């Protein structure tokens, strides 16, 4: 707790003095405390990442099947080559996706200034930030980025922008005095400065107390390194599917292998049948289809200003039930704005461009008593200076009073700079032949020095402050000539003019977005480094904080046990004055209750929570590089409403992926049942049906015919009531709501129709039977895609709503005809051309999938 120590104790502890370290001391301290750099995590090599893509059970089964096939029968290498090609394609796709790896720590390193000014034996020198060590005396001036954490030894009107670290929306006034309280939050450690923050005003001498990983930024880096990359719900569900299919595949393959041997086939032929079954059981295109569906969603979201860095995170938004949002720059505009004005003549008013002359005059006085600038260029408006002062200058500009014009009318001749002890600043301007003194500052101080102070003005000040407004007062004093001695003694016997109330206002679109989220069962929680009163006022205005809910401070949260926090969690909607570890704790608390948590933020202080949350959403404009790299999604317009649009898109994507899984697995079950049932029939004495489908047929169906409609299903539009649903549970199984049963009976239907086609064709020849089975299987799956697009009957307008699905049907059938009737392809696939009757039977059986599904939907409805 360096803030509790005196300047003398700090200098003694770190073996330094006000003139800085000597060369020998600097070398000794660098050896003792290390360099001022952040640790870096080890990165997996590209080859290791590629190998990790091959650990999926289904992938391992396919590789094993391909290797064993080529060993058993080297002449039959086509299927093995295709299988290996599919596996390699999926692995490369995964590596490309992962190459957008986390760069959080690299961004944190960029927060350190390239150079730092320090005292060495009393002489000011410039050194690399990495060379700064404990005991160094930093020389800090306006505009400097602070190189390391330290205790202020001396300062002159020092103000530091700590918003990226603490969430504080305005620069903090610093001092060099001892702070005696315990457990003081970062934002209230007024005699300390921290690495990565920026000096906006004044200057100071600072004794460095820690470097590198021991800085506050370094502690955040540690949290980022320790934060686990949790699997998204979609990844968990796909993994669950893979394990189930993998286990069933091995069991069924072993059974079929035994059945084929029992029927009198050779070991080689029995093994070929088992390989065909393995290929049939494994949906090779599933990973690719899911990835492409997610990519399509990502592309659509990018057009709506939500840039997704990790594909599976798109779907995670769909089951989001809690959004933990930073206030400054996320829910608010991150720009102080004048909202209330008061003069004794006009009383309290909401600020607007239509105000009486007294308000014009009030804002003129405030503007003249600032050091802020408002520059308007072709690129837009740029505000320079303290946010509270820029708010005053901007308010005058809205009244068509430009500061440069006012300065010409009232040229400044002298000033008394702001002092945090006095809580005032004064300027002396020429007003005709006389001198006008303008003093602005804290209302209680200004009023105490005015001859015309009123009880009403004090009441108005208290009312504004209770509404979380930052209140400033202005007073004037007339002089015939400029006083010989311009000092603080002039700041007496003044005439009170009025008050202004300012606040960092909410974004206009956020209130509606929060209401929409609540309707969709999503709870919004505000987590901010700002003061409790300010945070509560904003939260009430936005509809985050309701009558039966409470706001707590970081200090209160620190004293809560995990059990107490768990018990009170549902009632807390606002957390104020929090530290980075508090944010992580809050996110974890909601996750332990089974919620899928999204975290929004823009500062360094948000990054551990962004990484810990199920999905982190960083701001693209005001967000730091650290926040962006720690997140899964970046909102390029810094618009909270964009998150809700992304949630809607996430829900749609999940619905479409479920449709894809239903379609692909029911199709694959149909393939497995076709081969399995044929093997059973071969056990009947005198029956020798052979294998109805070869591995190459199944690969073609799984990779081409299945994939086209699956891609189309991934582009289905959102249901109109999608944001009226409650979020699905984090632990909800992928096959819940009877999806598993639906997949089973639909697979049985496809298998029965395919086997029927095979049996009909096999009465003429095995080749014709195999070709009819191949055609029926492909066509029935193309038609089946229309059944999957809706749980309700599709024999209405929705039947034609997806043009891409119709295109997939036409292209899929065209490819099937090409494989059957183009001789080189027919020869490669071991097929024979079908006559008109045989093709009609195959297509007729395929259309039966539509008839049967409509009958089941109709029966379920009634």
Short mmCIF file of N, CA and C in Angstrom, two decimals, residues 299-401:
data_model
loop_
_atom_site.label_atom_id
_atom_site.label_comp_id
_atom_site.label_asym_id
_atom_site.label_seq_id
_atom_site.Cartn_x
_atom_site.Cartn_y
_atom_site.Cartn_z
N UNK A 299 -20.19 -12.65 -41.67
CA UNK A 299 -20.21 -11.69 -42.77
C UNK A 299 -21.40 -10.74 -42.64
N UNK A 300 -22.55 -11.30 -42.30
CA UNK A 300 -23.75 -10.47 -42.13
C UNK A 300 -23.60 -9.52 -40.96
N UNK A 301 -23.02 -10.01 -39.86
CA UNK A 301 -22.83 -9.17 -38.68
C UNK A 301 -21.82 -8.06 -38.94
N UNK A 302 -20.81 -8.35 -39.75
CA UNK A 302 -19.80 -7.33 -40.06
C UNK A 302 -20.44 -6.15 -40.78
N UNK A 303 -21.44 -6.43 -41.61
CA UNK A 303 -22.14 -5.35 -42.30
C UNK A 303 -22.95 -4.51 -41.33
N UNK A 304 -23.25 -5.09 -40.15
CA UNK A 304 -24.00 -4.36 -39.12
C UNK A 304 -23.08 -3.89 -38.00
N UNK A 305 -21.77 -3.75 -38.32
CA UNK A 305 -20.76 -3.17 -37.42
C UNK A 305 -20.35 -4.06 -36.26
N UNK A 306 -20.62 -5.36 -36.32
CA UNK A 306 -20.14 -6.29 -35.29
C UNK A 306 -19.14 -7.23 -35.95
N UNK A 307 -17.85 -7.04 -35.62
CA UNK A 307 -16.79 -7.85 -36.22
C UNK A 307 -16.44 -9.00 -35.27
N UNK A 308 -16.67 -10.22 -35.72
CA UNK A 308 -16.43 -11.40 -34.88
C UNK A 308 -15.03 -11.94 -35.16
N UNK A 309 -14.27 -12.13 -34.07
CA UNK A 309 -12.90 -12.60 -34.20
C UNK A 309 -12.81 -14.12 -34.11
N UNK A 310 -13.79 -14.77 -33.48
CA UNK A 310 -13.76 -16.22 -33.32
C UNK A 310 -15.12 -16.77 -33.72
N UNK A 311 -15.13 -17.62 -34.75
CA UNK A 311 -16.39 -18.07 -35.34
C UNK A 311 -17.38 -18.70 -34.36
N UNK A 312 -16.97 -19.64 -33.50
CA UNK A 312 -17.97 -20.26 -32.61
C UNK A 312 -18.64 -19.26 -31.67
N UNK A 313 -18.01 -18.12 -31.44
CA UNK A 313 -18.58 -17.12 -30.53
C UNK A 313 -19.88 -16.53 -31.06
N UNK A 314 -20.09 -16.60 -32.37
CA UNK A 314 -21.33 -16.07 -32.95
C UNK A 314 -22.53 -16.77 -32.34
N UNK A 315 -22.44 -18.08 -32.28
CA UNK A 315 -23.55 -18.86 -31.75
C UNK A 315 -23.73 -18.65 -30.25
N UNK A 316 -22.60 -18.39 -29.54
CA UNK A 316 -22.68 -18.20 -28.09
C UNK A 316 -23.62 -17.06 -27.73
N UNK A 317 -23.62 -16.02 -28.54
CA UNK A 317 -24.52 -14.89 -28.30
C UNK A 317 -25.97 -15.33 -28.29
N UNK A 318 -26.27 -16.36 -29.07
CA UNK A 318 -27.65 -16.81 -29.18
C UNK A 318 -28.22 -17.34 -27.89
N UNK A 319 -27.36 -17.83 -26.97
CA UNK A 319 -27.88 -18.33 -25.69
C UNK A 319 -27.45 -17.42 -24.55
N UNK A 320 -27.03 -16.20 -24.89
CA UNK A 320 -26.64 -15.23 -23.87
C UNK A 320 -27.85 -14.86 -23.01
N UNK A 321 -27.67 -14.91 -21.68
CA UNK A 321 -28.76 -14.55 -20.77
C UNK A 321 -28.40 -13.39 -19.87
N UNK A 322 -27.11 -13.01 -19.84
CA UNK A 322 -26.66 -11.87 -19.03
C UNK A 322 -25.63 -11.08 -19.84
N UNK A 323 -25.83 -9.76 -19.90
CA UNK A 323 -24.83 -8.88 -20.50
C UNK A 323 -24.28 -7.98 -19.40
N UNK A 324 -23.00 -8.15 -19.09
CA UNK A 324 -22.33 -7.29 -18.12
C UNK A 324 -21.64 -6.17 -18.92
N UNK A 325 -22.11 -4.96 -18.73
CA UNK A 325 -21.65 -3.86 -19.58
C UNK A 325 -20.91 -2.79 -18.78
N UNK A 326 -19.79 -2.37 -19.33
CA UNK A 326 -19.11 -1.20 -18.80
C UNK A 326 -20.00 0.02 -19.10
N UNK A 327 -19.89 1.06 -18.29
CA UNK A 327 -20.72 2.26 -18.50
C UNK A 327 -20.04 3.24 -19.45
N UNK A 328 -18.84 3.67 -19.08
CA UNK A 328 -18.18 4.76 -19.80
C UNK A 328 -17.82 4.34 -21.22
N UNK A 329 -18.37 5.03 -22.20
CA UNK A 329 -18.06 4.76 -23.60
C UNK A 329 -18.83 3.60 -24.19
N UNK A 330 -19.60 2.89 -23.37
CA UNK A 330 -20.37 1.76 -23.85
C UNK A 330 -21.86 2.06 -23.76
N UNK A 331 -22.32 2.32 -22.54
CA UNK A 331 -23.70 2.74 -22.35
C UNK A 331 -23.83 4.25 -22.47
N UNK A 332 -22.73 4.94 -22.23
CA UNK A 332 -22.74 6.40 -22.33
C UNK A 332 -21.86 6.85 -23.48
N UNK A 333 -21.87 8.15 -23.76
CA UNK A 333 -21.18 8.68 -24.94
C UNK A 333 -19.70 8.97 -24.69
N UNK A 334 -19.25 8.81 -23.43
CA UNK A 334 -17.87 9.12 -23.07
C UNK A 334 -17.51 10.56 -23.42
N UNK A 335 -18.49 11.45 -23.23
CA UNK A 335 -18.28 12.88 -23.49
C UNK A 335 -19.15 13.68 -22.53
N UNK A 336 -18.52 14.41 -21.65
CA UNK A 336 -19.28 15.25 -20.72
C UNK A 336 -20.12 16.25 -21.51
N UNK A 337 -21.35 16.44 -21.06
CA UNK A 337 -22.29 17.30 -21.77
C UNK A 337 -23.08 18.14 -20.77
N UNK A 338 -23.23 19.43 -21.08
CA UNK A 338 -24.04 20.31 -20.23
C UNK A 338 -25.51 19.96 -20.44
N UNK A 339 -26.19 19.63 -19.34
CA UNK A 339 -27.61 19.26 -19.42
C UNK A 339 -28.52 20.19 -18.61
N UNK A 340 -27.98 20.85 -17.57
CA UNK A 340 -28.78 21.73 -16.72
C UNK A 340 -28.04 23.06 -16.52
N UNK A 341 -28.80 24.15 -16.47
CA UNK A 341 -28.22 25.48 -16.21
C UNK A 341 -29.09 26.19 -15.17
N UNK A 342 -28.45 27.10 -14.43
CA UNK A 342 -29.19 27.86 -13.42
C UNK A 342 -28.58 29.25 -13.27
N UNK A 343 -29.44 30.25 -13.26
CA UNK A 343 -29.07 31.60 -12.84
C UNK A 343 -30.19 32.10 -11.94
N UNK A 344 -29.90 33.00 -11.02
CA UNK A 344 -30.96 33.54 -10.16
C UNK A 344 -32.11 34.16 -10.95
N UNK A 345 -31.83 34.69 -12.14
CA UNK A 345 -32.86 35.35 -12.93
C UNK A 345 -33.76 34.34 -13.66
N UNK A 346 -33.15 33.29 -14.20
CA UNK A 346 -33.92 32.35 -15.04
C UNK A 346 -34.33 31.09 -14.31
N UNK A 347 -33.79 30.86 -13.11
CA UNK A 347 -34.03 29.63 -12.36
C UNK A 347 -33.41 28.44 -13.12
N UNK A 348 -33.68 27.23 -12.64
CA UNK A 348 -33.09 26.02 -13.23
C UNK A 348 -33.79 25.65 -14.53
N UNK A 349 -32.98 25.35 -15.55
CA UNK A 349 -33.55 24.98 -16.86
C UNK A 349 -32.76 23.82 -17.44
N UNK A 350 -33.44 23.06 -18.27
CA UNK A 350 -32.74 22.08 -19.10
C UNK A 350 -32.05 22.83 -20.23
N UNK A 351 -30.79 22.53 -20.43
CA UNK A 351 -30.03 23.27 -21.45
C UNK A 351 -30.53 22.93 -22.85
N UNK A 352 -30.71 23.98 -23.65
CA UNK A 352 -31.08 23.82 -25.05
C UNK A 352 -30.53 25.01 -25.82
N UNK A 353 -30.70 25.00 -27.11
CA UNK A 353 -30.21 26.12 -27.93
C UNK A 353 -31.14 27.32 -27.89
N UNK A 354 -32.33 27.14 -27.29
CA UNK A 354 -33.29 28.24 -27.18
C UNK A 354 -33.35 28.70 -25.72
N UNK A 355 -32.40 29.56 -25.33
CA UNK A 355 -32.31 30.01 -23.94
C UNK A 355 -32.24 31.53 -23.90
N UNK A 356 -32.58 32.13 -22.77
CA UNK A 356 -32.54 33.60 -22.65
C UNK A 356 -31.10 34.13 -22.60
N UNK A 357 -30.98 35.44 -22.66
CA UNK A 357 -29.66 36.09 -22.70
C UNK A 357 -28.82 35.77 -21.47
N UNK A 358 -29.48 35.61 -20.31
CA UNK A 358 -28.71 35.34 -19.08
C UNK A 358 -27.93 34.02 -19.20
N UNK A 359 -28.52 33.04 -19.89
CA UNK A 359 -27.82 31.76 -20.07
C UNK A 359 -26.68 31.92 -21.06
N UNK A 360 -26.91 32.71 -22.12
CA UNK A 360 -25.83 33.00 -23.06
C UNK A 360 -24.64 33.59 -22.31
N UNK A 361 -24.94 34.55 -21.45
CA UNK A 361 -23.89 35.23 -20.70
C UNK A 361 -23.19 34.27 -19.74
N UNK A 362 -23.99 33.39 -19.09
CA UNK A 362 -23.43 32.40 -18.18
C UNK A 362 -22.42 31.51 -18.90
N UNK A 363 -22.82 30.98 -20.07
CA UNK A 363 -21.93 30.09 -20.82
C UNK A 363 -20.73 30.84 -21.36
N UNK A 364 -20.91 32.13 -21.68
CA UNK A 364 -19.77 32.95 -22.13
C UNK A 364 -18.72 33.04 -21.03
N UNK A 365 -19.15 33.30 -19.80
CA UNK A 365 -18.21 33.37 -18.69
C UNK A 365 -17.49 32.03 -18.49
N UNK A 366 -18.26 30.95 -18.50
CA UNK A 366 -17.65 29.63 -18.33
C UNK A 366 -16.62 29.35 -19.43
N UNK A 367 -16.96 29.65 -20.66
CA UNK A 367 -16.07 29.37 -21.79
C UNK A 367 -14.79 30.17 -21.71
N UNK A 368 -14.90 31.43 -21.35
CA UNK A 368 -13.70 32.27 -21.22
C UNK A 368 -12.78 31.76 -20.13
N UNK A 369 -13.35 31.12 -19.12
CA UNK A 369 -12.56 30.62 -18.00
C UNK A 369 -12.19 29.14 -18.21
N UNK A 370 -11.74 28.80 -19.41
CA UNK A 370 -11.30 27.44 -19.73
C UNK A 370 -10.02 27.50 -20.54
N UNK A 371 -9.32 26.35 -20.57
CA UNK A 371 -8.15 26.22 -21.44
C UNK A 371 -8.44 25.25 -22.58
N UNK A 372 -9.69 24.83 -22.72
CA UNK A 372 -10.06 23.86 -23.75
C UNK A 372 -10.21 24.53 -25.10
N UNK A 373 -10.12 23.71 -26.15
CA UNK A 373 -10.27 24.20 -27.52
C UNK A 373 -11.22 23.30 -28.28
N UNK A 374 -11.92 23.89 -29.23
CA UNK A 374 -12.84 23.16 -30.10
C UNK A 374 -12.42 23.44 -31.53
N UNK A 375 -11.83 22.43 -32.19
CA UNK A 375 -11.34 22.61 -33.55
C UNK A 375 -12.25 21.89 -34.53
N UNK A 376 -12.70 22.61 -35.55
CA UNK A 376 -13.57 22.02 -36.57
C UNK A 376 -12.79 21.96 -37.88
N UNK A 377 -12.61 20.75 -38.40
CA UNK A 377 -11.88 20.53 -39.64
C UNK A 377 -12.74 19.73 -40.60
N UNK A 378 -12.17 19.39 -41.76
CA UNK A 378 -12.90 18.58 -42.73
C UNK A 378 -13.21 17.19 -42.17
N UNK A 379 -12.37 16.73 -41.23
CA UNK A 379 -12.57 15.41 -40.64
C UNK A 379 -13.59 15.41 -39.51
N UNK A 380 -14.09 16.59 -39.17
CA UNK A 380 -15.08 16.68 -38.11
C UNK A 380 -14.61 17.56 -36.96
N UNK A 381 -15.26 17.41 -35.82
CA UNK A 381 -14.98 18.22 -34.65
C UNK A 381 -14.01 17.48 -33.72
N UNK A 382 -13.00 18.21 -33.25
CA UNK A 382 -12.03 17.64 -32.32
C UNK A 382 -11.96 18.52 -31.09
N UNK A 383 -12.15 17.90 -29.91
CA UNK A 383 -12.12 18.63 -28.66
C UNK A 383 -10.80 18.38 -27.94
N UNK A 384 -10.15 19.46 -27.53
CA UNK A 384 -8.86 19.36 -26.87
C UNK A 384 -8.98 19.94 -25.47
N UNK A 385 -8.53 19.17 -24.46
CA UNK A 385 -8.54 19.68 -23.11
C UNK A 385 -9.34 18.82 -22.16
N UNK A 386 -9.50 19.32 -20.94
CA UNK A 386 -10.27 18.62 -19.91
C UNK A 386 -11.71 18.43 -20.37
N UNK A 387 -12.28 17.21 -20.20
CA UNK A 387 -13.65 16.95 -20.68
C UNK A 387 -14.70 17.90 -20.13
N UNK A 388 -14.56 18.31 -18.86
CA UNK A 388 -15.55 19.25 -18.32
C UNK A 388 -15.44 20.61 -19.00
N UNK A 389 -14.22 21.02 -19.33
CA UNK A 389 -14.04 22.30 -19.99
C UNK A 389 -14.49 22.24 -21.46
N UNK A 390 -14.21 21.11 -22.12
CA UNK A 390 -14.67 20.99 -23.51
C UNK A 390 -16.19 20.98 -23.58
N UNK A 391 -16.84 20.43 -22.54
CA UNK A 391 -18.31 20.45 -22.49
C UNK A 391 -18.84 21.88 -22.45
N UNK A 392 -18.16 22.74 -21.70
CA UNK A 392 -18.57 24.14 -21.59
C UNK A 392 -18.37 24.88 -22.92
N UNK A 393 -17.22 24.64 -23.55
CA UNK A 393 -16.93 25.29 -24.84
C UNK A 393 -17.92 24.83 -25.90
N UNK A 394 -18.24 23.51 -25.87
CA UNK A 394 -19.18 22.96 -26.84
C UNK A 394 -20.58 23.53 -26.64
N UNK A 395 -20.98 23.74 -25.38
CA UNK A 395 -22.30 24.32 -25.09
C UNK A 395 -22.40 25.73 -25.66
N UNK A 396 -21.33 26.51 -25.52
CA UNK A 396 -21.31 27.85 -26.11
C UNK A 396 -21.37 27.78 -27.62
N UNK A 397 -20.67 26.82 -28.19
CA UNK A 397 -20.66 26.66 -29.65
C UNK A 397 -22.08 26.35 -30.16
N UNK A 398 -22.83 25.54 -29.39
CA UNK A 398 -24.21 25.25 -29.77
C UNK A 398 -25.07 26.51 -29.75
N UNK A 399 -24.68 27.48 -28.92
CA UNK A 399 -25.39 28.77 -28.86
C UNK A 399 -24.81 29.76 -29.86
N UNK A 400 -23.94 29.24 -30.77
CA UNK A 400 -23.30 30.03 -31.83
C UNK A 400 -22.33 31.06 -31.26
N UNK A 401 -21.77 30.76 -30.08
CA UNK A 401 -20.73 31.60 -29.49
C UNK A 401 -19.42 30.83 -29.55
#
